[in-house]
Structures are given as structure tokens and as C-alpha cells.
JSON list of C-alpha atoms in Angstrom, two decimals:
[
{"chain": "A", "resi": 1, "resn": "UNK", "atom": "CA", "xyz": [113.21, 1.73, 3.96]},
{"chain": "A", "resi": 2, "resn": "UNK", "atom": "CA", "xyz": [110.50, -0.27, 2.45]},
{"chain": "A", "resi": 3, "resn": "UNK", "atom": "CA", "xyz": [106.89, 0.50, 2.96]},
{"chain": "A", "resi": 4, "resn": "UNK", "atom": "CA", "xyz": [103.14, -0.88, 2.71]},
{"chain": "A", "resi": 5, "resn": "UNK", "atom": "CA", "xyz": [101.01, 1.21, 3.97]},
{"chain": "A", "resi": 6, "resn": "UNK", "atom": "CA", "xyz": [97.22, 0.00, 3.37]},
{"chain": "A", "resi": 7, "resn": "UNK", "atom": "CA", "xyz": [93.89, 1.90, 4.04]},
{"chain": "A", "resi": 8, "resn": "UNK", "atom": "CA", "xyz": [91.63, 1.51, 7.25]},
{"chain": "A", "resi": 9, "resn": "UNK", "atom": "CA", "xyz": [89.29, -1.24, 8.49]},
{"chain": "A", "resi": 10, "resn": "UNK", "atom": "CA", "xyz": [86.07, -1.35, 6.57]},
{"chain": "A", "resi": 11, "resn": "UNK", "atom": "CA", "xyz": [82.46, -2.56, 7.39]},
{"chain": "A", "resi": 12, "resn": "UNK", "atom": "CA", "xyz": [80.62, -3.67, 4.30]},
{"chain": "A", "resi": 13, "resn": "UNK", "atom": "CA", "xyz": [76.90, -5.17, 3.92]},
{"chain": "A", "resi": 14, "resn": "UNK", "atom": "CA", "xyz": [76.45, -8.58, 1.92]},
{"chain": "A", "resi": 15, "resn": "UNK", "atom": "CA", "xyz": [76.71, -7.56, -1.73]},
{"chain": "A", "resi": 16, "resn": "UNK", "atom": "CA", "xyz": [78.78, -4.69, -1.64]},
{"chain": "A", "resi": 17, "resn": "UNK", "atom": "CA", "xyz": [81.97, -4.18, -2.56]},
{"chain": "A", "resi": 18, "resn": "UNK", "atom": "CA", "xyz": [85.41, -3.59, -0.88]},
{"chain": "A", "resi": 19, "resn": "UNK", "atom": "CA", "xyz": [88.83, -1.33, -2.01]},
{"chain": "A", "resi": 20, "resn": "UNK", "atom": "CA", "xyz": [91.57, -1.69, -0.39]},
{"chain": "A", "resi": 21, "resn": "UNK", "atom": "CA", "xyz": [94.64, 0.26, -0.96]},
{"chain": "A", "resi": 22, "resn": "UNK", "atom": "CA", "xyz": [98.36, -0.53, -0.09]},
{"chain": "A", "resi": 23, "resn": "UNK", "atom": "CA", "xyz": [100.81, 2.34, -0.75]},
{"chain": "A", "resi": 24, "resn": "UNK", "atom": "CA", "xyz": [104.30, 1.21, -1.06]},
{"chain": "A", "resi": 25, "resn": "UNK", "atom": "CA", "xyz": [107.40, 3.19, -0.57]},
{"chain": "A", "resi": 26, "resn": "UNK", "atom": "CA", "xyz": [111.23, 3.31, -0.43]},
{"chain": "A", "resi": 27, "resn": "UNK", "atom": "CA", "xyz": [111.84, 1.58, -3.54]},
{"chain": "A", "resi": 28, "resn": "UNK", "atom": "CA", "xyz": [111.32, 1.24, -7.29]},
{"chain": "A", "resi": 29, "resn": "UNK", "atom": "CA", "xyz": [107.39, 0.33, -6.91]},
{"chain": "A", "resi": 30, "resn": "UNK", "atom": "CA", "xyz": [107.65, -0.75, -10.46]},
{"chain": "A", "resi": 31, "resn": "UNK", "atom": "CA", "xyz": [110.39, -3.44, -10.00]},
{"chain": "A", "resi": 32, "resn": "UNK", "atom": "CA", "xyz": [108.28, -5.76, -7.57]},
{"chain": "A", "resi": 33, "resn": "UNK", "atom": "CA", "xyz": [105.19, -7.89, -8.10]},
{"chain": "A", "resi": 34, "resn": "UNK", "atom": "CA", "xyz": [102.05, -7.23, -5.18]},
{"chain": "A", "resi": 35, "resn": "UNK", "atom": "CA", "xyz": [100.62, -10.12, -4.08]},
{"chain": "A", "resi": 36, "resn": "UNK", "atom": "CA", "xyz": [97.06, -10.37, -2.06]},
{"chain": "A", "resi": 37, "resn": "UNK", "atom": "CA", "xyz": [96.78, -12.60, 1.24]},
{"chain": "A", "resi": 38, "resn": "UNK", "atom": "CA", "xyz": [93.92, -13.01, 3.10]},
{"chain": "A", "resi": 39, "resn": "UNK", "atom": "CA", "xyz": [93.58, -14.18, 6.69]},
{"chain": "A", "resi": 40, "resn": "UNK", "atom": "CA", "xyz": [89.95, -14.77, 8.27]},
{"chain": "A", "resi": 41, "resn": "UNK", "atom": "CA", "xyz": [89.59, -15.15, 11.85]},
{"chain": "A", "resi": 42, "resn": "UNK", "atom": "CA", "xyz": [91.53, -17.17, 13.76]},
{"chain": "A", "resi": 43, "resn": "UNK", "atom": "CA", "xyz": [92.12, -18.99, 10.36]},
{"chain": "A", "resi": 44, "resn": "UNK", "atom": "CA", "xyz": [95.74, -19.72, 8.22]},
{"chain": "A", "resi": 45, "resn": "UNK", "atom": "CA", "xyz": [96.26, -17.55, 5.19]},
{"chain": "A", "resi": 46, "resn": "UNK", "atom": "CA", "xyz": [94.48, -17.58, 1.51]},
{"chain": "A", "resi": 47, "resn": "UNK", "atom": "CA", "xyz": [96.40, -16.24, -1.58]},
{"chain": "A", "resi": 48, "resn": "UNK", "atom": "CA", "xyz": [93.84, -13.76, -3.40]},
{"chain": "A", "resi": 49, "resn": "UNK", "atom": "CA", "xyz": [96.15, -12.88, -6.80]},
{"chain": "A", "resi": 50, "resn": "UNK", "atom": "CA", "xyz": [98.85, -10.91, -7.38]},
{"chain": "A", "resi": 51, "resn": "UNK", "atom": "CA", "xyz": [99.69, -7.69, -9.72]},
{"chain": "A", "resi": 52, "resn": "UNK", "atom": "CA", "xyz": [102.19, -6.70, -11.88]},
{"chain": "A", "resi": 53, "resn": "UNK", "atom": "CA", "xyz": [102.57, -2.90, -10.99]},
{"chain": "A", "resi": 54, "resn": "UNK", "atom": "CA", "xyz": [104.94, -2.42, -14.47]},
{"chain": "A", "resi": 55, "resn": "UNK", "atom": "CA", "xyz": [102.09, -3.66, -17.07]},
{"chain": "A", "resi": 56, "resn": "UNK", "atom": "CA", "xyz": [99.46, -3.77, -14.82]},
{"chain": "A", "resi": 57, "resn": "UNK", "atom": "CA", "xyz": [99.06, -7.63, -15.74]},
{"chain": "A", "resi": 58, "resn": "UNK", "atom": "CA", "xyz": [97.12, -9.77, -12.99]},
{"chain": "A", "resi": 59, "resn": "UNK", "atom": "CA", "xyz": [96.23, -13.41, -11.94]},
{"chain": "A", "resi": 60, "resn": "UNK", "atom": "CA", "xyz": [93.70, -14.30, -9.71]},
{"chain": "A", "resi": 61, "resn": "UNK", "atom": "CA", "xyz": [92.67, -17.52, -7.69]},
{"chain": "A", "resi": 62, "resn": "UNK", "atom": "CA", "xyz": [90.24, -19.26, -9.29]},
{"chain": "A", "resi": 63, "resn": "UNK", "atom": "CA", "xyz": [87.88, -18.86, -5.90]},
{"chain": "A", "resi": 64, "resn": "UNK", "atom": "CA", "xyz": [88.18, -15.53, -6.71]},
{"chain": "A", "resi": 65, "resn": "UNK", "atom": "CA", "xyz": [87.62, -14.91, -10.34]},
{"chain": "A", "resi": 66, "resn": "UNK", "atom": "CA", "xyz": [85.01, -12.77, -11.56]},
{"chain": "A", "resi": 67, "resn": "UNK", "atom": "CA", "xyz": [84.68, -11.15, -7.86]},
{"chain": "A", "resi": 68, "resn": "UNK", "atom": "CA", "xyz": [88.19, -9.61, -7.27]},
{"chain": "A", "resi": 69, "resn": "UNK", "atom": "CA", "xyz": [90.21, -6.78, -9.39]},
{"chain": "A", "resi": 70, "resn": "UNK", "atom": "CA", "xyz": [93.67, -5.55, -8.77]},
{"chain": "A", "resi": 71, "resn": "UNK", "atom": "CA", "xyz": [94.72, -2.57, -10.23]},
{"chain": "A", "resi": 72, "resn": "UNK", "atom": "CA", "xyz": [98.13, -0.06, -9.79]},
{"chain": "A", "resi": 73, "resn": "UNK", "atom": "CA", "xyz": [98.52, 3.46, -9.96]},
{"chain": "A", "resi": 74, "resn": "UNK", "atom": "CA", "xyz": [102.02, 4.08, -10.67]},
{"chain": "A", "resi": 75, "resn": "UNK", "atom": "CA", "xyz": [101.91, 8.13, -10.35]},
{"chain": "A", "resi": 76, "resn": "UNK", "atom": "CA", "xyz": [100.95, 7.19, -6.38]},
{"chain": "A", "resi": 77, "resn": "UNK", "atom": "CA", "xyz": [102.76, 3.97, -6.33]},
{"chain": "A", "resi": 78, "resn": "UNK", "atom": "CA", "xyz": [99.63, 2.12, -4.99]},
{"chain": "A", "resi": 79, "resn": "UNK", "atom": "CA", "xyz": [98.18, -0.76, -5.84]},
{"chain": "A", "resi": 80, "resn": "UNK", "atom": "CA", "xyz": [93.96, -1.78, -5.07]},
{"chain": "A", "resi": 81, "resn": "UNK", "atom": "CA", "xyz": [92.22, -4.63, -4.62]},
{"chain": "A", "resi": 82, "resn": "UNK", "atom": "CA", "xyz": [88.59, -4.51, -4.96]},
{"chain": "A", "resi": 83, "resn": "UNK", "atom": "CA", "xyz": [86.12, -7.63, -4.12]},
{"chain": "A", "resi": 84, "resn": "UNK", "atom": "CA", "xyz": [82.52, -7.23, -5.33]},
{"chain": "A", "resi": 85, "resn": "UNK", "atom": "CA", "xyz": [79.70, -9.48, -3.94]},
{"chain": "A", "resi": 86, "resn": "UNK", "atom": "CA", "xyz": [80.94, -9.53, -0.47]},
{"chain": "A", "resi": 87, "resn": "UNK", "atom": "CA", "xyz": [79.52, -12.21, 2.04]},
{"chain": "A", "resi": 88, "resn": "UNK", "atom": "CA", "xyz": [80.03, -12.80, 6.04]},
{"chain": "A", "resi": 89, "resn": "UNK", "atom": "CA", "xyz": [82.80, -15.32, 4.67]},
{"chain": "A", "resi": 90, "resn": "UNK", "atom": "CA", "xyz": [84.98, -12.46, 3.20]},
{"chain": "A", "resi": 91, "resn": "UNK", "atom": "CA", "xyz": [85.44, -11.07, 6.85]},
{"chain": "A", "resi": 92, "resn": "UNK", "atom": "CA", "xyz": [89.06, -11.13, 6.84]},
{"chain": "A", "resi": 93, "resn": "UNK", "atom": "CA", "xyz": [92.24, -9.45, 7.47]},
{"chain": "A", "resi": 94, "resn": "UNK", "atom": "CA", "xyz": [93.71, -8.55, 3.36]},
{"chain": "A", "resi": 95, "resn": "UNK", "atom": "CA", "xyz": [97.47, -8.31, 3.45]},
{"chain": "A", "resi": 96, "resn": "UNK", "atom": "CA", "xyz": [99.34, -6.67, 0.24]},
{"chain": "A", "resi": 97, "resn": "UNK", "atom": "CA", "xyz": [102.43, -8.63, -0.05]},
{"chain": "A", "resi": 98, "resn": "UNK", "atom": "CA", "xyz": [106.21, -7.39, -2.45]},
{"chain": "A", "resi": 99, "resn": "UNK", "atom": "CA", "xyz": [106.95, -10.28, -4.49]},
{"chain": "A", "resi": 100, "resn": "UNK", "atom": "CA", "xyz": [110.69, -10.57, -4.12]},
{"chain": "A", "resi": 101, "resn": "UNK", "atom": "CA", "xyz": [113.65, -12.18, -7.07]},
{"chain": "A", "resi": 102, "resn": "UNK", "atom": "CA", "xyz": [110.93, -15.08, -7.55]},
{"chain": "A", "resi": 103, "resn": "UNK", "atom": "CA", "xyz": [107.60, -13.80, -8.53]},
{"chain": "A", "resi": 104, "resn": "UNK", "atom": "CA", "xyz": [105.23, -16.45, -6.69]},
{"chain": "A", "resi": 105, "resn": "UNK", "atom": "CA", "xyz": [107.77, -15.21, -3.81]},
{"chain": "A", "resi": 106, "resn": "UNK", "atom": "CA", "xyz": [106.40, -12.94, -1.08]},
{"chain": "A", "resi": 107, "resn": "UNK", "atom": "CA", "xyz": [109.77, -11.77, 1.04]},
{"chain": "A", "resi": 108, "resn": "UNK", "atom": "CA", "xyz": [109.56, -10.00, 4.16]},
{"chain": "A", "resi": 109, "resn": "UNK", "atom": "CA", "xyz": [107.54, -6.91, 2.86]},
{"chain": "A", "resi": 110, "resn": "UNK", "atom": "CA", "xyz": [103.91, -6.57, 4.22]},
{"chain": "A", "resi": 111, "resn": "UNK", "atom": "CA", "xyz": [101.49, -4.78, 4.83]},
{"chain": "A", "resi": 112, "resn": "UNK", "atom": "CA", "xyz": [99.92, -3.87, 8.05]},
{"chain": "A", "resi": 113, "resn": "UNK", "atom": "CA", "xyz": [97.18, -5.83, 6.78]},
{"chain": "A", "resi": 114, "resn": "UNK", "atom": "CA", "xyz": [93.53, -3.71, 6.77]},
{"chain": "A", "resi": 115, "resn": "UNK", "atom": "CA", "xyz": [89.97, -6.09, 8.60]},
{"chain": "A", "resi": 116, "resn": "UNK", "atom": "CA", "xyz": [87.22, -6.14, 6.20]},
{"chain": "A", "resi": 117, "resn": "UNK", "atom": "CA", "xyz": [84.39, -7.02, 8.52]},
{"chain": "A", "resi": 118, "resn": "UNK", "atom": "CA", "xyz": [81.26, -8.28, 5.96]},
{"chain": "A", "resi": 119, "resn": "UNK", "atom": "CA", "xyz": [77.88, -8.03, 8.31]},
{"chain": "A", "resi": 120, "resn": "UNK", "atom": "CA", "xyz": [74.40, -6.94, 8.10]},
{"chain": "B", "resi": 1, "resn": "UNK", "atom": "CA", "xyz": [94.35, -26.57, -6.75]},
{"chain": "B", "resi": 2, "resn": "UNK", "atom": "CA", "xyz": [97.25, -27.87, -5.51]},
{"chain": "B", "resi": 3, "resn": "UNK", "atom": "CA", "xyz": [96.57, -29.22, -1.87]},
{"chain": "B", "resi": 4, "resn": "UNK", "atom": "CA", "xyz": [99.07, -28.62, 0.89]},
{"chain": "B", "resi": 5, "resn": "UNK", "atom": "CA", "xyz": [98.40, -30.26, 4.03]},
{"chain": "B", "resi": 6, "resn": "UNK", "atom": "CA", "xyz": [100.58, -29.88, 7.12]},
{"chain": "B", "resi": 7, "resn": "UNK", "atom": "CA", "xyz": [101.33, -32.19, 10.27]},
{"chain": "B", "resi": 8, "resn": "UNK", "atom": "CA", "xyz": [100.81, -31.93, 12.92]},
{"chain": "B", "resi": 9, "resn": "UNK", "atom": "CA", "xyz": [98.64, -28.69, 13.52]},
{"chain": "B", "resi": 10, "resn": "UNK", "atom": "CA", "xyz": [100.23, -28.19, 16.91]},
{"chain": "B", "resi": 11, "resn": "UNK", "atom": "CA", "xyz": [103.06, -28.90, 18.56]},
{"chain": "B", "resi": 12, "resn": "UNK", "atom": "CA", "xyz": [104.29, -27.91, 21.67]},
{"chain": "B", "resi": 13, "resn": "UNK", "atom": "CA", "xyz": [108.03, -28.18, 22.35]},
{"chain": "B", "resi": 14, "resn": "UNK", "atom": "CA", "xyz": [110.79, -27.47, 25.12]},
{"chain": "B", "resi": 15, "resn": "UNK", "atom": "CA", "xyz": [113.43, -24.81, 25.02]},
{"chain": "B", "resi": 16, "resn": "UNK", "atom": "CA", "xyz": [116.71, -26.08, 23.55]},
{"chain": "B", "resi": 17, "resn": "UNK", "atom": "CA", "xyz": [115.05, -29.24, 22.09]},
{"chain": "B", "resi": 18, "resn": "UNK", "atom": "CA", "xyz": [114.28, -30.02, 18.02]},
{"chain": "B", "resi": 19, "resn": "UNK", "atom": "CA", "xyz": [110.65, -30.00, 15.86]},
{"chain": "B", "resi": 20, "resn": "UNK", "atom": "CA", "xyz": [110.03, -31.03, 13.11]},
{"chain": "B", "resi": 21, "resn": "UNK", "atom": "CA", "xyz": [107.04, -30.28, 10.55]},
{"chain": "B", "resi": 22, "resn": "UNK", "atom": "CA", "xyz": [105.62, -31.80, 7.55]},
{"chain": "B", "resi": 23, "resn": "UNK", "atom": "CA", "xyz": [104.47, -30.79, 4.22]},
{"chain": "B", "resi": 24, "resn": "UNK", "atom": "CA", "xyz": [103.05, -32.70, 1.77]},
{"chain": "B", "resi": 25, "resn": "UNK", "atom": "CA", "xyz": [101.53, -31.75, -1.64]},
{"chain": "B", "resi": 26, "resn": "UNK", "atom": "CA", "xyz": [99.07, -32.92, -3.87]},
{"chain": "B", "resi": 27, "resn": "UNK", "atom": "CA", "xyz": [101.41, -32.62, -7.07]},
{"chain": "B", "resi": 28, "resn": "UNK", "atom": "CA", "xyz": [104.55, -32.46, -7.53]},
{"chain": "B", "resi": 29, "resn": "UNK", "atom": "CA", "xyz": [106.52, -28.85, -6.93]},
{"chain": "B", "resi": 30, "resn": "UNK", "atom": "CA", "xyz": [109.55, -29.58, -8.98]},
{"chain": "B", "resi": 31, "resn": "UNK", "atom": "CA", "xyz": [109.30, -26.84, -12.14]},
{"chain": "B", "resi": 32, "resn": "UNK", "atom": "CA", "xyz": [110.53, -27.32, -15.53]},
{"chain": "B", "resi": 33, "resn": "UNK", "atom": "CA", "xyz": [113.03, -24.82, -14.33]},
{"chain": "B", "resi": 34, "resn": "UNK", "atom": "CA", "xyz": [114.49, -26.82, -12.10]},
{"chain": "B", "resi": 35, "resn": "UNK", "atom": "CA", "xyz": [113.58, -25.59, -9.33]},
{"chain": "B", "resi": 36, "resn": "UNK", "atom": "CA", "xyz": [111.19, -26.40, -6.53]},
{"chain": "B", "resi": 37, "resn": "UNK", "atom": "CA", "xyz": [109.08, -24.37, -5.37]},
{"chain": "B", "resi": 38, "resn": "UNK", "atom": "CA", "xyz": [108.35, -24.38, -2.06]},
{"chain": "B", "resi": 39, "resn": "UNK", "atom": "CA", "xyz": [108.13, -21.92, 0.74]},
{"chain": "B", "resi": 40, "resn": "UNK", "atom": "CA", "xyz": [107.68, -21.63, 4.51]},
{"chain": "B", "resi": 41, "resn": "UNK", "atom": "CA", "xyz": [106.52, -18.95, 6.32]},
{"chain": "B", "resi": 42, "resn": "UNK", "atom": "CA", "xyz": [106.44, -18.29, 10.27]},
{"chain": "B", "resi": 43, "resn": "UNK", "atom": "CA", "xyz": [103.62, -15.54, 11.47]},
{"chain": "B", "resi": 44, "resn": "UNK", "atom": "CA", "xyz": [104.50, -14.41, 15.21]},
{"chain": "B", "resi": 45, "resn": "UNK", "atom": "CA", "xyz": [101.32, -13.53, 17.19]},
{"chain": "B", "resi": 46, "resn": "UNK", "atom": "CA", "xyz": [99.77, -10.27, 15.91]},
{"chain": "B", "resi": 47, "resn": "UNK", "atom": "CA", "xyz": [101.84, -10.08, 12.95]},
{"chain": "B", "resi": 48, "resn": "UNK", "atom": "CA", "xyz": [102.42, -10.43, 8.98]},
{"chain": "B", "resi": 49, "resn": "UNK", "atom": "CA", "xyz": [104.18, -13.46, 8.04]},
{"chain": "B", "resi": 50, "resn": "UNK", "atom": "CA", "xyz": [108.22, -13.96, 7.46]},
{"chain": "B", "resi": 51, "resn": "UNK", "atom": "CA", "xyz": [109.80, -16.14, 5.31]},
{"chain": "B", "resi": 52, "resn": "UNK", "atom": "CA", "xyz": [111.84, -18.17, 6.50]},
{"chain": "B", "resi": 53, "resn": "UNK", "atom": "CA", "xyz": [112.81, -20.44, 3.63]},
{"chain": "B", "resi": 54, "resn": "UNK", "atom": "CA", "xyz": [112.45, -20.71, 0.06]},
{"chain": "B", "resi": 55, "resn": "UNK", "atom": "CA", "xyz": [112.88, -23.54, -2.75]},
{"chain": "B", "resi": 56, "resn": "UNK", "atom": "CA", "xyz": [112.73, -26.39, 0.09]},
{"chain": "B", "resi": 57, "resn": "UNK", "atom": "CA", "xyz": [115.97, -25.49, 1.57]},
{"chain": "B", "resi": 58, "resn": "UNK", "atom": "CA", "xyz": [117.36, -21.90, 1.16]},
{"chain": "B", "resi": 59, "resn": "UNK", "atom": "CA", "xyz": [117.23, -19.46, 4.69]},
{"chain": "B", "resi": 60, "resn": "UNK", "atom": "CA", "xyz": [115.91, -16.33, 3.42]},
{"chain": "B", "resi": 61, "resn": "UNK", "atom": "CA", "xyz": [117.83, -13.41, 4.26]},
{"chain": "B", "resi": 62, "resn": "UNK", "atom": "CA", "xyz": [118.19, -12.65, 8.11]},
{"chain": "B", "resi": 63, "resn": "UNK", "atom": "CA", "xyz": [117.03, -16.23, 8.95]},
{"chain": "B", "resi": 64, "resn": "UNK", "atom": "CA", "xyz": [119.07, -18.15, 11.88]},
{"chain": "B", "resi": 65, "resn": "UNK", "atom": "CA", "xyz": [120.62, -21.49, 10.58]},
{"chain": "B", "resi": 66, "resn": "UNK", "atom": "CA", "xyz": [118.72, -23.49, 13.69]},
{"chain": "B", "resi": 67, "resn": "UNK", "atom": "CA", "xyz": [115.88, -23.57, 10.73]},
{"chain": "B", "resi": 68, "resn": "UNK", "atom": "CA", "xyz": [116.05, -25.69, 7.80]},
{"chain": "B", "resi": 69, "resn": "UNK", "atom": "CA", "xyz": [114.05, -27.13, 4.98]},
{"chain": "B", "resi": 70, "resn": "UNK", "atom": "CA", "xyz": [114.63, -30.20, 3.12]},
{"chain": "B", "resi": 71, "resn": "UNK", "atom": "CA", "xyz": [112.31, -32.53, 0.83]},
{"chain": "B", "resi": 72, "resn": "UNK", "atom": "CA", "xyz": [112.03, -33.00, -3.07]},
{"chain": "B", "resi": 73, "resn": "UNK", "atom": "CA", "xyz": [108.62, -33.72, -5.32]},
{"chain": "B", "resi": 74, "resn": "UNK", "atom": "CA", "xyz": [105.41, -33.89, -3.17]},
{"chain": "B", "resi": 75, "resn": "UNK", "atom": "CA", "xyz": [107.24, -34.20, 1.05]},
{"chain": "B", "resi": 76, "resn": "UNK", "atom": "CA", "xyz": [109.14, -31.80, 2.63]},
{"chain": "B", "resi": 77, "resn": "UNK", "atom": "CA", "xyz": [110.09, -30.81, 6.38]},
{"chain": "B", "resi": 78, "resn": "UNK", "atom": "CA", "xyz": [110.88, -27.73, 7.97]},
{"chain": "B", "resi": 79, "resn": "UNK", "atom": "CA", "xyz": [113.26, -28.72, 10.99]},
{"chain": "B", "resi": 80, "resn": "UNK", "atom": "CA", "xyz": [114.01, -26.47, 13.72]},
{"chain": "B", "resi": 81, "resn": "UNK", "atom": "CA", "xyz": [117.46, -28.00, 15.45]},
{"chain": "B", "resi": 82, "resn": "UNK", "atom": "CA", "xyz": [116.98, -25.63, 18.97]},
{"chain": "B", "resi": 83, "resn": "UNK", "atom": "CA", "xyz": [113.48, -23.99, 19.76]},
{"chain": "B", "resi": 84, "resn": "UNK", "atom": "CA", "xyz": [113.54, -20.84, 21.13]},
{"chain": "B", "resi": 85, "resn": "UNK", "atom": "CA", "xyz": [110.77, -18.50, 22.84]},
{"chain": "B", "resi": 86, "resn": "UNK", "atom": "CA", "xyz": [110.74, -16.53, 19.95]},
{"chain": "B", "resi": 87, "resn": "UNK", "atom": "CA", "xyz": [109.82, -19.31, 17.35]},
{"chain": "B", "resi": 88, "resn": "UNK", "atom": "CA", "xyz": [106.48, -19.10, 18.99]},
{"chain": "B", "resi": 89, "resn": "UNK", "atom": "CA", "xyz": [103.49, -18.73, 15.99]},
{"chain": "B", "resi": 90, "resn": "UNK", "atom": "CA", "xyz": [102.19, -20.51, 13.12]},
{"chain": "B", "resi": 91, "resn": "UNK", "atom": "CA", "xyz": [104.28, -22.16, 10.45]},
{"chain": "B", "resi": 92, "resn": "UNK", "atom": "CA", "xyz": [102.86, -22.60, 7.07]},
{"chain": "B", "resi": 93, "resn": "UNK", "atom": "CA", "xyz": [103.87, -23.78, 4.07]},
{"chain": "B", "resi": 94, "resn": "UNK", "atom": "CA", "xyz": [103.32, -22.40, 0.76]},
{"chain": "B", "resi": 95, "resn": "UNK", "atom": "CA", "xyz": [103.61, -23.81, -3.30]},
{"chain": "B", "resi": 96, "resn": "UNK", "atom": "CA", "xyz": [104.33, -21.60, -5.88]},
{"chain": "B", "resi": 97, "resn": "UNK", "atom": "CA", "xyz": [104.92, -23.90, -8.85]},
{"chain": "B", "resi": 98, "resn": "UNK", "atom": "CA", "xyz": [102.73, -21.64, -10.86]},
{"chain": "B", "resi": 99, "resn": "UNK", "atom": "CA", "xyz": [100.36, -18.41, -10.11]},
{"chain": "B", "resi": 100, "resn": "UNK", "atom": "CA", "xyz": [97.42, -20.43, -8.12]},
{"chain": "B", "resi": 101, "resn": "UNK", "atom": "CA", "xyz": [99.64, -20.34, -4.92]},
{"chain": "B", "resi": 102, "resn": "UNK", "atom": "CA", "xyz": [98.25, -22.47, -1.98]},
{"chain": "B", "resi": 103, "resn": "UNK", "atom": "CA", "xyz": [99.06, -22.51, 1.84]},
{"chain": "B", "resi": 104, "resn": "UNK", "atom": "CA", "xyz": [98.98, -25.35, 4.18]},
{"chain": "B", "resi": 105, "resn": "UNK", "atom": "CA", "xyz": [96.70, -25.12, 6.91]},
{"chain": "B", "resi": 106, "resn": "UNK", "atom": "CA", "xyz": [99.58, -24.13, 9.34]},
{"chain": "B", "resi": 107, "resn": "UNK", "atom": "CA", "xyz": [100.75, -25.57, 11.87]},
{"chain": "B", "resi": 108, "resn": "UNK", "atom": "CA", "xyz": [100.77, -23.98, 15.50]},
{"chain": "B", "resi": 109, "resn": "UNK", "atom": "CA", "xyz": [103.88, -24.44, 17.57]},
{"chain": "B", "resi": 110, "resn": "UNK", "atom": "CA", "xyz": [103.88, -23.24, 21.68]},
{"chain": "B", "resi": 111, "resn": "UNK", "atom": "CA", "xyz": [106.37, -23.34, 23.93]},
{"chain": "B", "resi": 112, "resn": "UNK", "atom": "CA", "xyz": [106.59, -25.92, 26.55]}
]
């Protein structure tokens, strides 16, 4: 069965940067675009980019550009997203996403979702 | 940035009876394709969203047939014909005409 599995909470200062890994399983990792949601507290969700894990190709949100990276390693099937610069505003819960038959798509394949908490 | 913006933000609504949400957006979501691009998405307390429909009108797979979309260009409505205790959560809808996808700000429906 299909799986994202992503990487433990984190607790960041201001500035630093975040990685976040989401490991998917249980089918051809390569087929499937990722896509990066972000939910803050108590607040409705924020598309971050999404990756193509075949090329490695990626599009951001242009909130985000210049302080986010996606990247895939297909020997681990995994896929990272890394935010640089981090503020109390980036306290959020980041969800990888499986694009589904239409790319800007996200079907029914999430992850758990991993709290990056962004405090001095 | 395409805007989305939902109404209401809450609703609250009795067993067995209808609701209804909007969806409006700021251009228009009909592609060159053909198709229009437009998604909604229901997130159940403590969990990752589902997708319940995409371009305006099509259940996604697994999805009962008490929800529907409908709408063309810039308005569209997610209808629910009999609310259960289970469609409890936040709705949201989502544009994906091209890769700077937006959500509405969801809206939160309760049981009555």
C-alpha cells in the first residue's frame, strides 16, 4: 500500500534552516509528482511547491522563492524540502503530498505531516 | 496569485439536511485544455486532507455521491445533499490552473 512517511518534529531558531524528509513507498516513486502543503496553527493550508521525483524538476510559490529547495533521492525514494531563513511565521505543520493523473492534483496520499516549531 | 475566497467560513448544519459552499476565484480556472481546474478538499479533525472532488464536478475515487461540485469560470459550489456526522471538518477549495496553486481560506462545517 502507499506510503509517506516524513521525519520528526523539529525546533529551529530564527534564521536557521529546516529539512524535512517524506519517504514514500508501495509504488513506482518515480511515476508521481510530491507536492509541499503547509498548515500553521489553527490556520487553512498553504501550497509550498512541488517536485518532480523523475528529473528532479521543481516549482515553487513565489512566497517562497529563494528560501525553499526540494530535492529527491531516487536510490531511497525520498524526497526533502529544506526552508532557509526560518521565522516564528514558518511554525507550521509541512505535509508531502503524491500528485495523482493531474499534476497540480494532490489525491488521497499524505503524509503524516511533521510540526516545525520556529522560536527563540 | 490567484485569490480563492470561500463562504461562509462556518456553517453549522442538521443531520439529514443539505449545505452548500461557495468558491469564488480571482481569474478564471478554465485551461486552454479544456479543463477546469478546480479542487475541493475535506480535512477531518486531526488529519491530512481528502479530496473529494476534482475539475468542479468529478467525485474522486471512494467519494459518496451525497457530495457534488458544480460551477464554470471564476464560481463554483460544493453541495452536500444529506450531512452526516462524519462530514464534520474543514472544506477548502483549491485552483490548479497552473503550478502557483492557491487554497481558499476553508470553510468550517459542525454538526448541529
Amino acid at each position: 500500500q502507499v506510503q509517506l512517511v516524513q521525519s520528526g518534529a523539529e525546533v529551529k531558531k530564527p534564521g536557521a534552516s529546516v529539512k524535512v524528509s517524506c519517504k514514500a513507498s508501495g509504488y513506482t516513486f518515480t511515476s508521481y509528482y510530491m507536492h509541499w502543503v503547509r498548515q500553521a496553527p489553527g490556520q487553512g493550508l498553504e501550497w509550498m511547491g512541488i517536485i518532480n521525483p523523475s528529473g528532479g524538476s521543481t516549482s515553487y510559490a513565489q512566497k517562497f522563492q529563494g528560501r525553499v529547495t526540494m530535492t529527491r533521492d531516487t536510490s531511497t525514494s525520498t524526497v526533502y524540502m529544506e526552508l532557509s531563513s526560518l521565522r516564528s511565521e514558518d511554525t507550521a505543520v509541512y505535509y508531502c503530498a503524491r500528485g495523482d493523473f493531474e499534476i497540480t492534483m494532490m489525491g488521497n496520499y499524505w503524509g503524516q505531516g511533521t510540526l516545525v516549531t520556529v522560536s527563540s | 496569485d490567484i485569490v480563492m475566497t470561500q463562504t461562509p467560513l462556518s456553517l453549522s448544519v442538521t443531520p439529514g439536511q443539505p449545505a452548500s459552499i461557495s468558491c469564488k476565484s480571482s481569474q478564471s480556472l478554465l485551461h486552454s485544455d479544456g479543463k477546469t481546474y478546480l479542487y475541493w478538499y475535506l480535512q477531518k479533525p486531526g488529519q491530512s486532507p481528502q479530496l473529494l472532488i476534482y475539475e468542479v464536478s468529478s467525485r474522486f475515487s471512494g467519494v459518496p455521491d451525497r457530495f457534488s461540485g458544480s460551477g464554470s469560470g471564476t464560481d463554483f459550489t460544493l453541495k452536500i445533499s444529506r450531512v452526516e456526522a462524519e462530514d464534520v471538518g474543514v472544506y477548502y477549495c483549491m485552483q490548479g490552473i497552473h503550478l502557483q496553486i492557491t487554497f481558499g481560506q476553508g470553510t468550517r462545517l459542525e454538526i448541529k
